[in-house]
Amino acid sequence: VYVKIDLDTSIISKTVYKLSASSLDPYQLFCLKEELKQHKLRYYFTKDKKGLELLIYSTNKTKLNSLVRVLKKYQIVAKIEPYKEDK
């Protein structure tokens, strides 16, 4: 048996961005979910004492910026920042 392995020595580092939005009323939440479907982004919500928060992790900053612009129509304040994993 002969196995040839070609290891690519160049590792590409991709920046992951986090988009977050909080303090959403029921109408904003509905609009947000509809926009997320159209943008085909995976997301999840967290809930704590401060309320509900949307989190999206993506390497496509252009897509996230596009979503932020659309969300402004619904008075949804969202911010994008590089994601740093808690250690």
Short mmCIF file of N, CA, C and O in Angstrom, two decimals, residues 54-83:
data_model
loop_
_atom_site.label_atom_id
_atom_site.label_comp_id
_atom_site.label_asym_id
_atom_site.label_seq_id
_atom_site.Cartn_x
_atom_site.Cartn_y
_atom_site.Cartn_z
N LEU A 54 -29.40 38.82 19.67
CA LEU A 54 -29.12 38.05 18.46
C LEU A 54 -27.62 37.98 18.27
O LEU A 54 -26.92 38.98 18.42
N LEU A 55 -27.11 36.81 17.89
CA LEU A 55 -25.70 36.66 17.57
C LEU A 55 -25.56 35.92 16.25
O LEU A 55 -26.22 34.92 16.01
N ILE A 56 -24.71 36.46 15.38
CA ILE A 56 -24.39 35.83 14.11
C ILE A 56 -22.87 35.82 13.99
O ILE A 56 -22.23 36.84 14.20
N TYR A 57 -22.32 34.68 13.66
CA TYR A 57 -20.89 34.58 13.42
C TYR A 57 -20.68 34.27 11.95
O TYR A 57 -21.29 33.35 11.41
N SER A 58 -19.84 35.06 11.29
CA SER A 58 -19.62 34.89 9.85
C SER A 58 -18.24 35.42 9.46
O SER A 58 -17.69 36.30 10.12
N THR A 59 -17.71 34.89 8.37
CA THR A 59 -16.46 35.41 7.82
C THR A 59 -16.75 36.43 6.71
O THR A 59 -15.84 37.07 6.22
N ASN A 60 -18.03 36.58 6.33
CA ASN A 60 -18.42 37.47 5.24
C ASN A 60 -18.87 38.82 5.80
O ASN A 60 -20.05 39.03 6.07
N LYS A 61 -17.92 39.73 5.96
CA LYS A 61 -18.23 41.04 6.55
C LYS A 61 -19.14 41.86 5.63
O LYS A 61 -19.98 42.61 6.10
N THR A 62 -19.00 41.68 4.32
CA THR A 62 -19.84 42.41 3.37
C THR A 62 -21.31 42.06 3.57
O THR A 62 -22.18 42.93 3.59
N LYS A 63 -21.59 40.78 3.75
CA LYS A 63 -22.97 40.33 3.97
C LYS A 63 -23.51 40.87 5.29
O LYS A 63 -24.66 41.30 5.37
N LEU A 64 -22.67 40.89 6.31
CA LEU A 64 -23.10 41.43 7.60
C LEU A 64 -23.37 42.92 7.52
O LEU A 64 -24.35 43.42 8.08
N ASN A 65 -22.51 43.66 6.82
CA ASN A 65 -22.74 45.11 6.65
C ASN A 65 -24.03 45.37 5.91
O ASN A 65 -24.77 46.31 6.23
N SER A 66 -24.32 44.55 4.90
CA SER A 66 -25.56 44.69 4.16
C SER A 66 -26.76 44.48 5.08
O SER A 66 -27.74 45.23 5.03
N LEU A 67 -26.68 43.50 5.94
CA LEU A 67 -27.75 43.24 6.89
C LEU A 67 -27.93 44.40 7.86
O LEU A 67 -29.05 44.81 8.14
N VAL A 68 -26.85 44.96 8.35
CA VAL A 68 -26.92 46.09 9.29
C VAL A 68 -27.65 47.27 8.63
O VAL A 68 -28.50 47.91 9.25
N ARG A 69 -27.33 47.53 7.35
CA ARG A 69 -28.00 48.64 6.65
C ARG A 69 -29.51 48.39 6.53
O ARG A 69 -30.31 49.30 6.74
N VAL A 70 -29.89 47.17 6.24
CA VAL A 70 -31.31 46.84 6.11
C VAL A 70 -32.01 46.94 7.47
O VAL A 70 -33.14 47.43 7.56
N LEU A 71 -31.36 46.52 8.52
CA LEU A 71 -31.97 46.54 9.85
C LEU A 71 -32.25 47.95 10.34
O LEU A 71 -33.16 48.16 11.15
N LYS A 72 -31.51 48.92 9.85
CA LYS A 72 -31.74 50.31 10.24
C LYS A 72 -33.15 50.77 9.86
O LYS A 72 -33.72 51.63 10.52
N LYS A 73 -33.72 50.19 8.80
CA LYS A 73 -35.09 50.53 8.39
C LYS A 73 -36.09 50.20 9.49
O LYS A 73 -37.14 50.82 9.58
N TYR A 74 -35.76 49.22 10.31
CA TYR A 74 -36.65 48.78 11.39
C TYR A 74 -36.22 49.32 12.75
O TYR A 74 -36.66 48.82 13.77
N GLN A 75 -35.35 50.31 12.74
CA GLN A 75 -34.80 50.90 13.97
C GLN A 75 -34.13 49.84 14.85
O GLN A 75 -34.20 49.88 16.07
N ILE A 76 -33.47 48.88 14.19
CA ILE A 76 -32.71 47.86 14.91
C ILE A 76 -31.24 48.25 14.86
O ILE A 76 -30.67 48.40 13.78
N VAL A 77 -30.67 48.43 16.02
CA VAL A 77 -29.26 48.79 16.10
C VAL A 77 -28.44 47.50 16.22
O VAL A 77 -28.63 46.73 17.16
N ALA A 78 -27.59 47.29 15.24
CA ALA A 78 -26.73 46.10 15.23
C ALA A 78 -25.30 46.55 15.06
O ALA A 78 -25.03 47.56 14.41
N LYS A 79 -24.39 45.80 15.66
CA LYS A 79 -22.98 46.16 15.51
C LYS A 79 -22.18 44.93 15.10
O LYS A 79 -22.51 43.80 15.47
N ILE A 80 -21.12 45.20 14.35
CA ILE A 80 -20.23 44.14 13.88
C ILE A 80 -18.87 44.36 14.52
O ILE A 80 -18.37 45.48 14.55
N GLU A 81 -18.29 43.28 15.01
CA GLU A 81 -16.95 43.38 15.56
C GLU A 81 -16.23 42.05 15.34
O GLU A 81 -16.89 41.01 15.20
N PRO A 82 -14.91 42.09 15.28
CA PRO A 82 -14.19 40.81 15.15
C PRO A 82 -14.49 39.93 16.34
O PRO A 82 -14.55 40.41 17.48
N TYR A 83 -14.69 38.67 16.10
CA TYR A 83 -15.01 37.72 17.16
C TYR A 83 -13.74 37.24 17.83
O TYR A 83 -12.80 36.81 17.19
#
